[in-house]
Amino acid sequence: ALSAGRAEAAEKETIRLAFIGMGGRGPQLAIDFAKRGDCRIAYVCDVDRAKLPGRVKEIEQIQGSAPKSEQDFRRALDDKEVDAVVVATPDHWHALATIWACQAGKDVYVEKPVSHSPWEGRKMIEAARKYERIVQVGTQNRSAPYNIAAKKYLDEGKLGRIHFVKVFNQK
């Protein structure tokens, strides 16, 4: 739980964000956060430098100021002005980026899958607790209206008795 002082500060301040991973999911998340008005995108980070100029320009058009761009996201973690990070890297970086962000005193929103193993997930939880950080995992798709409707359809038995299911990609 947030302390009363931290909660009050969070309500009054603009949250400065660093985005880690500007390939797949990262750009859309950055645009959505920039449009909120209570957030400022301070950094966009990606190992592929070619992605950064276009992302910087997109965000600058929305928020009126350009975020810094970094190939090494640890530079953004070192910036004391950054409040939180959004981890939208390839899956194998989710756990380590989250742990490093917690160690740097940043709150985290991390895309799914949260980790590759229960051990990695446990280390993320330990870091969040040790450094008293908020960590949110992007599992909002579970509550999307189409998934709720599909679950209801199945529960009503409209597909009959299901004997076997194989899912390769739910996109």
Short mmCIF file of N, CA and C in Angstrom, two decimals:
data_model
loop_
_atom_site.label_atom_id
_atom_site.label_comp_id
_atom_site.label_asym_id
_atom_site.label_seq_id
_atom_site.Cartn_x
_atom_site.Cartn_y
_atom_site.Cartn_z
N ALA A 1 0.84 -1.19 0.00
CA ALA A 1 0.00 0.00 0.00
C ALA A 1 0.88 1.24 0.00
N LEU A 2 0.40 2.27 -0.66
CA LEU A 2 1.13 3.53 -0.69
C LEU A 2 0.99 4.25 0.64
N SER A 3 2.06 4.92 1.04
CA SER A 3 1.95 5.77 2.22
C SER A 3 1.05 6.95 1.85
N ALA A 4 0.45 7.58 2.83
CA ALA A 4 -0.45 8.70 2.56
C ALA A 4 0.29 9.81 1.81
N GLY A 5 1.52 10.11 2.21
CA GLY A 5 2.31 11.15 1.55
C GLY A 5 2.61 10.81 0.10
N ARG A 6 2.98 9.57 -0.14
CA ARG A 6 3.31 9.14 -1.51
C ARG A 6 2.06 9.15 -2.38
N ALA A 7 0.92 8.73 -1.83
CA ALA A 7 -0.33 8.73 -2.59
C ALA A 7 -0.74 10.15 -2.95
N GLU A 8 -0.63 11.08 -2.00
CA GLU A 8 -0.98 12.48 -2.27
C GLU A 8 -0.07 13.07 -3.32
N ALA A 9 1.23 12.80 -3.23
CA ALA A 9 2.18 13.31 -4.21
C ALA A 9 1.86 12.76 -5.59
N ALA A 10 1.51 11.48 -5.65
CA ALA A 10 1.20 10.85 -6.94
C ALA A 10 0.00 11.50 -7.59
N GLU A 11 -0.98 11.92 -6.79
CA GLU A 11 -2.17 12.56 -7.33
C GLU A 11 -1.89 13.94 -7.90
N LYS A 12 -0.92 14.65 -7.34
CA LYS A 12 -0.67 16.04 -7.70
C LYS A 12 0.37 16.19 -8.81
N GLU A 13 1.24 15.25 -8.97
CA GLU A 13 2.36 15.39 -9.88
C GLU A 13 2.12 14.73 -11.23
N THR A 14 2.84 15.22 -12.20
CA THR A 14 2.90 14.55 -13.48
C THR A 14 3.91 13.42 -13.35
N ILE A 15 3.54 12.25 -13.79
CA ILE A 15 4.42 11.10 -13.67
C ILE A 15 5.35 11.07 -14.87
N ARG A 16 6.65 11.00 -14.59
CA ARG A 16 7.66 10.96 -15.66
C ARG A 16 8.02 9.50 -15.92
N LEU A 17 7.83 9.08 -17.17
CA LEU A 17 7.99 7.69 -17.55
C LEU A 17 9.17 7.46 -18.49
N ALA A 18 9.75 6.29 -18.35
CA ALA A 18 10.74 5.80 -19.31
C ALA A 18 10.16 4.55 -19.95
N PHE A 19 10.21 4.49 -21.25
CA PHE A 19 9.73 3.32 -21.99
C PHE A 19 10.91 2.50 -22.44
N ILE A 20 10.88 1.22 -22.10
CA ILE A 20 11.95 0.30 -22.46
C ILE A 20 11.38 -0.69 -23.47
N GLY A 21 11.86 -0.58 -24.69
CA GLY A 21 11.37 -1.44 -25.77
C GLY A 21 10.40 -0.67 -26.64
N MET A 22 10.85 -0.25 -27.80
CA MET A 22 10.01 0.56 -28.68
C MET A 22 9.70 -0.15 -29.99
N GLY A 23 9.59 -1.47 -29.91
CA GLY A 23 9.26 -2.25 -31.09
C GLY A 23 7.78 -2.56 -31.14
N GLY A 24 7.39 -3.74 -30.69
CA GLY A 24 6.01 -4.20 -30.79
C GLY A 24 5.00 -3.39 -30.01
N ARG A 25 4.85 -3.63 -28.73
CA ARG A 25 3.81 -3.03 -27.89
C ARG A 25 4.19 -1.64 -27.37
N GLY A 26 5.47 -1.38 -27.23
CA GLY A 26 5.95 -0.14 -26.64
C GLY A 26 5.45 1.14 -27.28
N PRO A 27 5.50 1.27 -28.61
CA PRO A 27 5.06 2.53 -29.22
C PRO A 27 3.60 2.86 -28.94
N GLN A 28 2.71 1.88 -29.01
CA GLN A 28 1.30 2.17 -28.75
C GLN A 28 1.08 2.55 -27.29
N LEU A 29 1.75 1.86 -26.39
CA LEU A 29 1.64 2.22 -24.97
C LEU A 29 2.15 3.64 -24.74
N ALA A 30 3.28 3.99 -25.35
CA ALA A 30 3.85 5.33 -25.18
C ALA A 30 2.88 6.40 -25.69
N ILE A 31 2.28 6.17 -26.83
CA ILE A 31 1.32 7.13 -27.38
C ILE A 31 0.12 7.25 -26.44
N ASP A 32 -0.39 6.12 -25.96
CA ASP A 32 -1.54 6.16 -25.05
C ASP A 32 -1.22 6.92 -23.77
N PHE A 33 -0.04 6.66 -23.19
CA PHE A 33 0.35 7.37 -21.96
C PHE A 33 0.57 8.86 -22.23
N ALA A 34 1.18 9.20 -23.35
CA ALA A 34 1.44 10.61 -23.67
C ALA A 34 0.13 11.39 -23.81
N LYS A 35 -0.91 10.74 -24.30
CA LYS A 35 -2.21 11.40 -24.47
C LYS A 35 -2.94 11.64 -23.16
N ARG A 36 -2.53 10.98 -22.09
CA ARG A 36 -3.26 11.08 -20.82
C ARG A 36 -3.22 12.49 -20.22
N GLY A 37 -2.11 13.17 -20.35
CA GLY A 37 -2.01 14.50 -19.76
C GLY A 37 -1.41 14.51 -18.37
N ASP A 38 -1.49 13.41 -17.64
CA ASP A 38 -0.89 13.35 -16.31
C ASP A 38 0.46 12.63 -16.33
N CYS A 39 0.94 12.33 -17.54
CA CYS A 39 2.22 11.64 -17.71
C CYS A 39 3.07 12.41 -18.70
N ARG A 40 4.36 12.32 -18.52
CA ARG A 40 5.33 12.84 -19.49
C ARG A 40 6.25 11.70 -19.84
N ILE A 41 6.44 11.46 -21.12
CA ILE A 41 7.38 10.45 -21.56
C ILE A 41 8.76 11.11 -21.54
N ALA A 42 9.58 10.70 -20.59
CA ALA A 42 10.91 11.30 -20.43
C ALA A 42 11.96 10.59 -21.28
N TYR A 43 11.79 9.28 -21.48
CA TYR A 43 12.76 8.48 -22.24
C TYR A 43 12.04 7.46 -23.09
N VAL A 44 12.61 7.21 -24.25
CA VAL A 44 12.29 6.03 -25.04
C VAL A 44 13.61 5.29 -25.22
N CYS A 45 13.61 4.00 -24.95
CA CYS A 45 14.82 3.21 -24.97
C CYS A 45 14.63 1.97 -25.83
N ASP A 46 15.61 1.70 -26.66
CA ASP A 46 15.58 0.49 -27.46
C ASP A 46 16.99 0.20 -27.95
N VAL A 47 17.36 -1.07 -27.99
CA VAL A 47 18.70 -1.43 -28.47
C VAL A 47 18.84 -1.13 -29.96
N ASP A 48 17.74 -1.09 -30.69
CA ASP A 48 17.76 -0.78 -32.11
C ASP A 48 17.62 0.74 -32.28
N ARG A 49 18.74 1.40 -32.47
CA ARG A 49 18.74 2.88 -32.59
C ARG A 49 17.85 3.38 -33.72
N ALA A 50 17.68 2.59 -34.75
CA ALA A 50 16.89 3.02 -35.91
C ALA A 50 15.44 3.30 -35.53
N LYS A 51 14.93 2.67 -34.47
CA LYS A 51 13.54 2.87 -34.05
C LYS A 51 13.34 4.18 -33.31
N LEU A 52 14.39 4.72 -32.72
CA LEU A 52 14.23 5.82 -31.78
C LEU A 52 13.83 7.16 -32.39
N PRO A 53 14.42 7.63 -33.49
CA PRO A 53 14.03 8.96 -34.00
C PRO A 53 12.54 9.08 -34.32
N GLY A 54 11.98 8.08 -34.95
CA GLY A 54 10.55 8.12 -35.27
C GLY A 54 9.69 8.13 -34.02
N ARG A 55 10.07 7.36 -33.02
CA ARG A 55 9.31 7.30 -31.76
C ARG A 55 9.38 8.63 -31.03
N VAL A 56 10.57 9.23 -31.01
CA VAL A 56 10.74 10.53 -30.35
C VAL A 56 9.83 11.56 -31.01
N LYS A 57 9.81 11.57 -32.33
CA LYS A 57 9.01 12.54 -33.08
C LYS A 57 7.51 12.35 -32.80
N GLU A 58 7.04 11.09 -32.78
CA GLU A 58 5.62 10.81 -32.50
C GLU A 58 5.21 11.35 -31.13
N ILE A 59 6.04 11.10 -30.15
CA ILE A 59 5.71 11.51 -28.78
C ILE A 59 5.80 13.03 -28.64
N GLU A 60 6.79 13.63 -29.28
CA GLU A 60 6.93 15.08 -29.24
C GLU A 60 5.68 15.77 -29.81
N GLN A 61 5.12 15.22 -30.86
CA GLN A 61 3.92 15.80 -31.46
C GLN A 61 2.74 15.75 -30.50
N ILE A 62 2.69 14.74 -29.65
CA ILE A 62 1.58 14.59 -28.71
C ILE A 62 1.77 15.45 -27.47
N GLN A 63 2.96 15.38 -26.86
CA GLN A 63 3.15 16.05 -25.57
C GLN A 63 3.85 17.40 -25.67
N GLY A 64 4.32 17.77 -26.86
CA GLY A 64 4.93 19.09 -27.04
C GLY A 64 6.40 19.17 -26.67
N SER A 65 6.96 18.10 -26.16
CA SER A 65 8.39 18.07 -25.87
C SER A 65 8.91 16.68 -26.21
N ALA A 66 10.15 16.65 -26.64
CA ALA A 66 10.75 15.38 -27.07
C ALA A 66 11.33 14.62 -25.88
N PRO A 67 11.05 13.33 -25.81
CA PRO A 67 11.73 12.53 -24.79
C PRO A 67 13.18 12.29 -25.20
N LYS A 68 14.00 11.99 -24.23
CA LYS A 68 15.38 11.57 -24.53
C LYS A 68 15.33 10.17 -25.10
N SER A 69 16.29 9.84 -25.93
CA SER A 69 16.35 8.48 -26.46
C SER A 69 17.67 7.85 -26.02
N GLU A 70 17.59 6.60 -25.63
CA GLU A 70 18.76 5.86 -25.16
C GLU A 70 18.74 4.45 -25.71
N GLN A 71 19.90 3.99 -26.09
CA GLN A 71 20.01 2.59 -26.51
C GLN A 71 20.13 1.69 -25.28
N ASP A 72 20.78 2.18 -24.24
CA ASP A 72 20.97 1.43 -22.99
C ASP A 72 19.99 1.98 -21.95
N PHE A 73 18.96 1.21 -21.64
CA PHE A 73 17.90 1.71 -20.74
C PHE A 73 18.39 1.98 -19.33
N ARG A 74 19.55 1.47 -18.96
CA ARG A 74 20.05 1.73 -17.61
C ARG A 74 20.31 3.21 -17.37
N ARG A 75 20.56 3.96 -18.42
CA ARG A 75 20.74 5.42 -18.27
C ARG A 75 19.44 6.07 -17.80
N ALA A 76 18.32 5.59 -18.31
CA ALA A 76 17.02 6.12 -17.86
C ALA A 76 16.77 5.74 -16.40
N LEU A 77 17.20 4.54 -16.02
CA LEU A 77 17.02 4.12 -14.63
C LEU A 77 17.85 4.98 -13.67
N ASP A 78 18.97 5.50 -14.15
CA ASP A 78 19.83 6.35 -13.33
C ASP A 78 19.26 7.75 -13.12
N ASP A 79 18.31 8.16 -13.93
CA ASP A 79 17.74 9.50 -13.86
C ASP A 79 16.76 9.58 -12.69
N LYS A 80 17.09 10.38 -11.71
CA LYS A 80 16.25 10.52 -10.50
C LYS A 80 14.90 11.17 -10.80
N GLU A 81 14.77 11.84 -11.94
CA GLU A 81 13.51 12.48 -12.30
C GLU A 81 12.48 11.48 -12.83
N VAL A 82 12.92 10.29 -13.23
CA VAL A 82 12.01 9.28 -13.76
C VAL A 82 11.31 8.59 -12.59
N ASP A 83 9.99 8.56 -12.62
CA ASP A 83 9.19 7.95 -11.56
C ASP A 83 8.92 6.47 -11.80
N ALA A 84 8.69 6.12 -13.06
CA ALA A 84 8.27 4.75 -13.37
C ALA A 84 8.75 4.37 -14.77
N VAL A 85 8.79 3.07 -15.01
CA VAL A 85 9.17 2.58 -16.33
C VAL A 85 8.08 1.65 -16.86
N VAL A 86 8.01 1.60 -18.17
CA VAL A 86 7.13 0.67 -18.86
C VAL A 86 8.05 -0.29 -19.59
N VAL A 87 7.95 -1.57 -19.26
CA VAL A 87 8.80 -2.60 -19.86
C VAL A 87 8.00 -3.28 -20.97
N ALA A 88 8.38 -3.00 -22.21
CA ALA A 88 7.72 -3.60 -23.37
C ALA A 88 8.78 -4.21 -24.29
N THR A 89 9.78 -4.77 -23.66
CA THR A 89 10.89 -5.41 -24.36
C THR A 89 10.47 -6.78 -24.88
N PRO A 90 11.35 -7.45 -25.62
CA PRO A 90 11.10 -8.87 -25.87
C PRO A 90 10.98 -9.60 -24.52
N ASP A 91 10.21 -10.67 -24.52
CA ASP A 91 9.82 -11.36 -23.29
C ASP A 91 10.99 -11.72 -22.38
N HIS A 92 12.11 -12.13 -22.94
CA HIS A 92 13.21 -12.60 -22.11
C HIS A 92 13.86 -11.50 -21.28
N TRP A 93 13.51 -10.23 -21.49
CA TRP A 93 14.04 -9.12 -20.70
C TRP A 93 13.07 -8.64 -19.62
N HIS A 94 11.84 -9.13 -19.61
CA HIS A 94 10.84 -8.60 -18.68
C HIS A 94 11.29 -8.67 -17.23
N ALA A 95 11.76 -9.82 -16.79
CA ALA A 95 12.11 -9.99 -15.38
C ALA A 95 13.29 -9.11 -14.98
N LEU A 96 14.36 -9.16 -15.73
CA LEU A 96 15.56 -8.41 -15.35
C LEU A 96 15.31 -6.90 -15.39
N ALA A 97 14.63 -6.43 -16.43
CA ALA A 97 14.35 -4.99 -16.51
C ALA A 97 13.48 -4.55 -15.33
N THR A 98 12.52 -5.37 -14.94
CA THR A 98 11.65 -5.04 -13.80
C THR A 98 12.46 -5.00 -12.51
N ILE A 99 13.30 -5.98 -12.29
CA ILE A 99 14.13 -6.02 -11.08
C ILE A 99 15.05 -4.82 -11.02
N TRP A 100 15.74 -4.52 -12.11
CA TRP A 100 16.64 -3.36 -12.13
C TRP A 100 15.88 -2.06 -11.89
N ALA A 101 14.68 -1.95 -12.46
CA ALA A 101 13.88 -0.74 -12.25
C ALA A 101 13.50 -0.60 -10.77
N CYS A 102 13.09 -1.70 -10.14
CA CYS A 102 12.76 -1.66 -8.71
C CYS A 102 13.99 -1.24 -7.90
N GLN A 103 15.14 -1.80 -8.21
CA GLN A 103 16.37 -1.46 -7.51
C GLN A 103 16.71 0.02 -7.67
N ALA A 104 16.34 0.59 -8.82
CA ALA A 104 16.61 2.00 -9.09
C ALA A 104 15.54 2.91 -8.48
N GLY A 105 14.56 2.33 -7.78
CA GLY A 105 13.53 3.13 -7.13
C GLY A 105 12.39 3.53 -8.05
N LYS A 106 12.18 2.79 -9.11
CA LYS A 106 11.11 3.10 -10.06
C LYS A 106 9.95 2.12 -9.90
N ASP A 107 8.73 2.61 -10.07
CA ASP A 107 7.58 1.73 -10.18
C ASP A 107 7.57 1.19 -11.61
N VAL A 108 6.85 0.09 -11.83
CA VAL A 108 6.95 -0.61 -13.11
C VAL A 108 5.59 -1.06 -13.63
N TYR A 109 5.39 -0.88 -14.93
CA TYR A 109 4.33 -1.56 -15.66
C TYR A 109 5.07 -2.47 -16.63
N VAL A 110 4.83 -3.76 -16.54
CA VAL A 110 5.53 -4.72 -17.40
C VAL A 110 4.52 -5.51 -18.21
N GLU A 111 4.83 -5.67 -19.48
CA GLU A 111 3.96 -6.44 -20.36
C GLU A 111 4.06 -7.92 -20.02
N LYS A 112 3.08 -8.66 -20.48
CA LYS A 112 3.08 -10.10 -20.31
C LYS A 112 3.89 -10.74 -21.42
N PRO A 113 4.38 -11.91 -21.24
CA PRO A 113 4.37 -12.69 -20.01
C PRO A 113 5.34 -12.07 -19.00
N VAL A 114 4.97 -12.17 -17.75
CA VAL A 114 5.78 -11.53 -16.72
C VAL A 114 7.18 -12.13 -16.65
N SER A 115 7.29 -13.43 -16.87
CA SER A 115 8.60 -14.08 -16.77
C SER A 115 8.57 -15.40 -17.53
N HIS A 116 9.74 -16.01 -17.61
CA HIS A 116 9.86 -17.32 -18.27
C HIS A 116 9.76 -18.48 -17.30
N SER A 117 9.87 -18.18 -16.01
CA SER A 117 9.85 -19.26 -15.03
C SER A 117 9.30 -18.74 -13.71
N PRO A 118 8.81 -19.64 -12.88
CA PRO A 118 8.36 -19.22 -11.55
C PRO A 118 9.49 -18.56 -10.75
N TRP A 119 10.71 -19.03 -10.92
CA TRP A 119 11.85 -18.45 -10.19
C TRP A 119 12.02 -16.98 -10.56
N GLU A 120 11.97 -16.66 -11.86
CA GLU A 120 12.09 -15.26 -12.28
C GLU A 120 10.95 -14.43 -11.70
N GLY A 121 9.75 -14.96 -11.76
CA GLY A 121 8.60 -14.25 -11.20
C GLY A 121 8.77 -13.99 -9.71
N ARG A 122 9.26 -14.98 -8.99
CA ARG A 122 9.49 -14.82 -7.54
C ARG A 122 10.52 -13.72 -7.29
N LYS A 123 11.58 -13.66 -8.09
CA LYS A 123 12.61 -12.62 -7.92
C LYS A 123 12.02 -11.23 -8.19
N MET A 124 11.10 -11.14 -9.12
CA MET A 124 10.44 -9.86 -9.39
C MET A 124 9.61 -9.42 -8.19
N ILE A 125 8.87 -10.36 -7.62
CA ILE A 125 8.07 -10.07 -6.43
C ILE A 125 8.97 -9.65 -5.27
N GLU A 126 10.06 -10.39 -5.08
CA GLU A 126 11.00 -10.05 -4.00
C GLU A 126 11.56 -8.64 -4.18
N ALA A 127 11.91 -8.28 -5.41
CA ALA A 127 12.44 -6.94 -5.67
C ALA A 127 11.40 -5.87 -5.40
N ALA A 128 10.17 -6.09 -5.86
CA ALA A 128 9.10 -5.11 -5.63
C ALA A 128 8.88 -4.89 -4.13
N ARG A 129 8.90 -5.98 -3.37
CA ARG A 129 8.69 -5.86 -1.92
C ARG A 129 9.88 -5.23 -1.22
N LYS A 130 11.08 -5.68 -1.57
CA LYS A 130 12.29 -5.17 -0.92
C LYS A 130 12.44 -3.66 -1.13
N TYR A 131 12.18 -3.20 -2.36
CA TYR A 131 12.39 -1.79 -2.69
C TYR A 131 11.09 -0.98 -2.62
N GLU A 132 10.03 -1.62 -2.11
CA GLU A 132 8.73 -0.98 -1.91
C GLU A 132 8.24 -0.27 -3.17
N ARG A 133 8.19 -1.03 -4.24
CA ARG A 133 7.78 -0.52 -5.54
C ARG A 133 6.44 -1.12 -5.95
N ILE A 134 5.72 -0.38 -6.77
CA ILE A 134 4.49 -0.87 -7.36
C ILE A 134 4.85 -1.51 -8.70
N VAL A 135 4.42 -2.75 -8.90
CA VAL A 135 4.65 -3.44 -10.17
C VAL A 135 3.30 -3.95 -10.67
N GLN A 136 2.94 -3.54 -11.87
CA GLN A 136 1.69 -3.95 -12.50
C GLN A 136 2.03 -4.73 -13.77
N VAL A 137 1.37 -5.86 -13.95
CA VAL A 137 1.57 -6.68 -15.15
C VAL A 137 0.41 -6.46 -16.10
N GLY A 138 0.72 -6.31 -17.37
CA GLY A 138 -0.29 -6.04 -18.39
C GLY A 138 -1.09 -7.27 -18.77
N THR A 139 -2.06 -7.62 -17.94
CA THR A 139 -2.93 -8.76 -18.24
C THR A 139 -4.35 -8.31 -18.54
N GLN A 140 -4.50 -7.06 -18.97
CA GLN A 140 -5.83 -6.51 -19.19
C GLN A 140 -6.62 -7.27 -20.25
N ASN A 141 -5.97 -7.96 -21.15
CA ASN A 141 -6.68 -8.70 -22.19
C ASN A 141 -7.61 -9.76 -21.59
N ARG A 142 -7.27 -10.26 -20.41
CA ARG A 142 -8.13 -11.27 -19.77
C ARG A 142 -9.53 -10.76 -19.52
N SER A 143 -9.67 -9.46 -19.28
CA SER A 143 -10.98 -8.90 -18.97
C SER A 143 -11.61 -8.17 -20.16
N ALA A 144 -11.04 -8.35 -21.34
CA ALA A 144 -11.59 -7.73 -22.54
C ALA A 144 -12.99 -8.30 -22.82
N PRO A 145 -13.89 -7.47 -23.32
CA PRO A 145 -15.27 -7.93 -23.57
C PRO A 145 -15.36 -9.18 -24.44
N TYR A 146 -14.51 -9.30 -25.45
CA TYR A 146 -14.59 -10.48 -26.32
C TYR A 146 -14.18 -11.75 -25.59
N ASN A 147 -13.26 -11.66 -24.64
CA ASN A 147 -12.89 -12.84 -23.86
C ASN A 147 -13.99 -13.22 -22.87
N ILE A 148 -14.62 -12.23 -22.28
CA ILE A 148 -15.73 -12.49 -21.37
C ILE A 148 -16.88 -13.14 -22.13
N ALA A 149 -17.17 -12.63 -23.33
CA ALA A 149 -18.24 -13.20 -24.15
C ALA A 149 -17.91 -14.63 -24.56
N ALA A 150 -16.65 -14.88 -24.90
CA ALA A 150 -16.24 -16.25 -25.29
C ALA A 150 -16.39 -17.20 -24.11
N LYS A 151 -15.99 -16.76 -22.92
CA LYS A 151 -16.12 -17.59 -21.72
C LYS A 151 -17.59 -17.91 -21.45
N LYS A 152 -18.45 -16.92 -21.57
CA LYS A 152 -19.89 -17.13 -21.35
C LYS A 152 -20.43 -18.14 -22.37
N TYR A 153 -20.03 -18.00 -23.60
CA TYR A 153 -20.46 -18.91 -24.67
C TYR A 153 -20.06 -20.34 -24.34
N LEU A 154 -18.83 -20.52 -23.88
CA LEU A 154 -18.36 -21.86 -23.48
C LEU A 154 -19.14 -22.38 -22.28
N ASP A 155 -19.31 -21.52 -21.26
CA ASP A 155 -20.03 -21.92 -20.04
C ASP A 155 -21.47 -22.35 -20.33
N GLU A 156 -22.07 -21.75 -21.35
CA GLU A 156 -23.46 -22.09 -21.71
C GLU A 156 -23.53 -23.37 -22.53
N GLY A 157 -22.36 -23.97 -22.83
CA GLY A 157 -22.33 -25.24 -23.53
C GLY A 157 -22.64 -25.17 -25.02
N LYS A 158 -22.50 -24.02 -25.59
CA LYS A 158 -22.85 -23.84 -27.01
C LYS A 158 -21.88 -24.54 -27.97
N LEU A 159 -20.73 -24.94 -27.49
CA LEU A 159 -19.80 -25.71 -28.33
C LEU A 159 -19.89 -27.20 -28.06
N GLY A 160 -20.76 -27.58 -27.15
CA GLY A 160 -20.85 -28.99 -26.78
C GLY A 160 -19.74 -29.34 -25.80
N ARG A 161 -19.52 -30.63 -25.64
CA ARG A 161 -18.48 -31.09 -24.72
C ARG A 161 -17.13 -30.98 -25.42
N ILE A 162 -16.22 -30.25 -24.81
CA ILE A 162 -14.89 -30.03 -25.39
C ILE A 162 -13.96 -31.09 -24.83
N HIS A 163 -13.26 -31.79 -25.73
CA HIS A 163 -12.38 -32.88 -25.34
C HIS A 163 -10.90 -32.48 -25.40
N PHE A 164 -10.57 -31.54 -26.27
CA PHE A 164 -9.16 -31.21 -26.46
C PHE A 164 -9.06 -29.80 -27.04
N VAL A 165 -8.13 -29.03 -26.53
CA VAL A 165 -7.89 -27.68 -27.03
C VAL A 165 -6.39 -27.50 -27.20
N LYS A 166 -6.00 -26.89 -28.30
CA LYS A 166 -4.60 -26.56 -28.54
C LYS A 166 -4.57 -25.11 -29.02
N VAL A 167 -3.83 -24.26 -28.31
CA VAL A 167 -3.74 -22.85 -28.67
C VAL A 167 -2.29 -22.56 -29.05
N PHE A 168 -2.13 -22.02 -30.23
CA PHE A 168 -0.79 -21.66 -30.69
C PHE A 168 -0.53 -20.17 -30.52
N ASN A 169 -1.53 -19.34 -30.80
CA ASN A 169 -1.38 -17.90 -30.68
C ASN A 169 -2.77 -17.30 -30.59
N GLN A 170 -3.02 -16.57 -29.53
CA GLN A 170 -4.35 -16.04 -29.29
C GLN A 170 -4.56 -14.67 -29.95
N LYS A 171 -3.68 -14.25 -30.83
CA LYS A 171 -3.82 -12.92 -31.45
C LYS A 171 -4.81 -12.96 -32.57
#
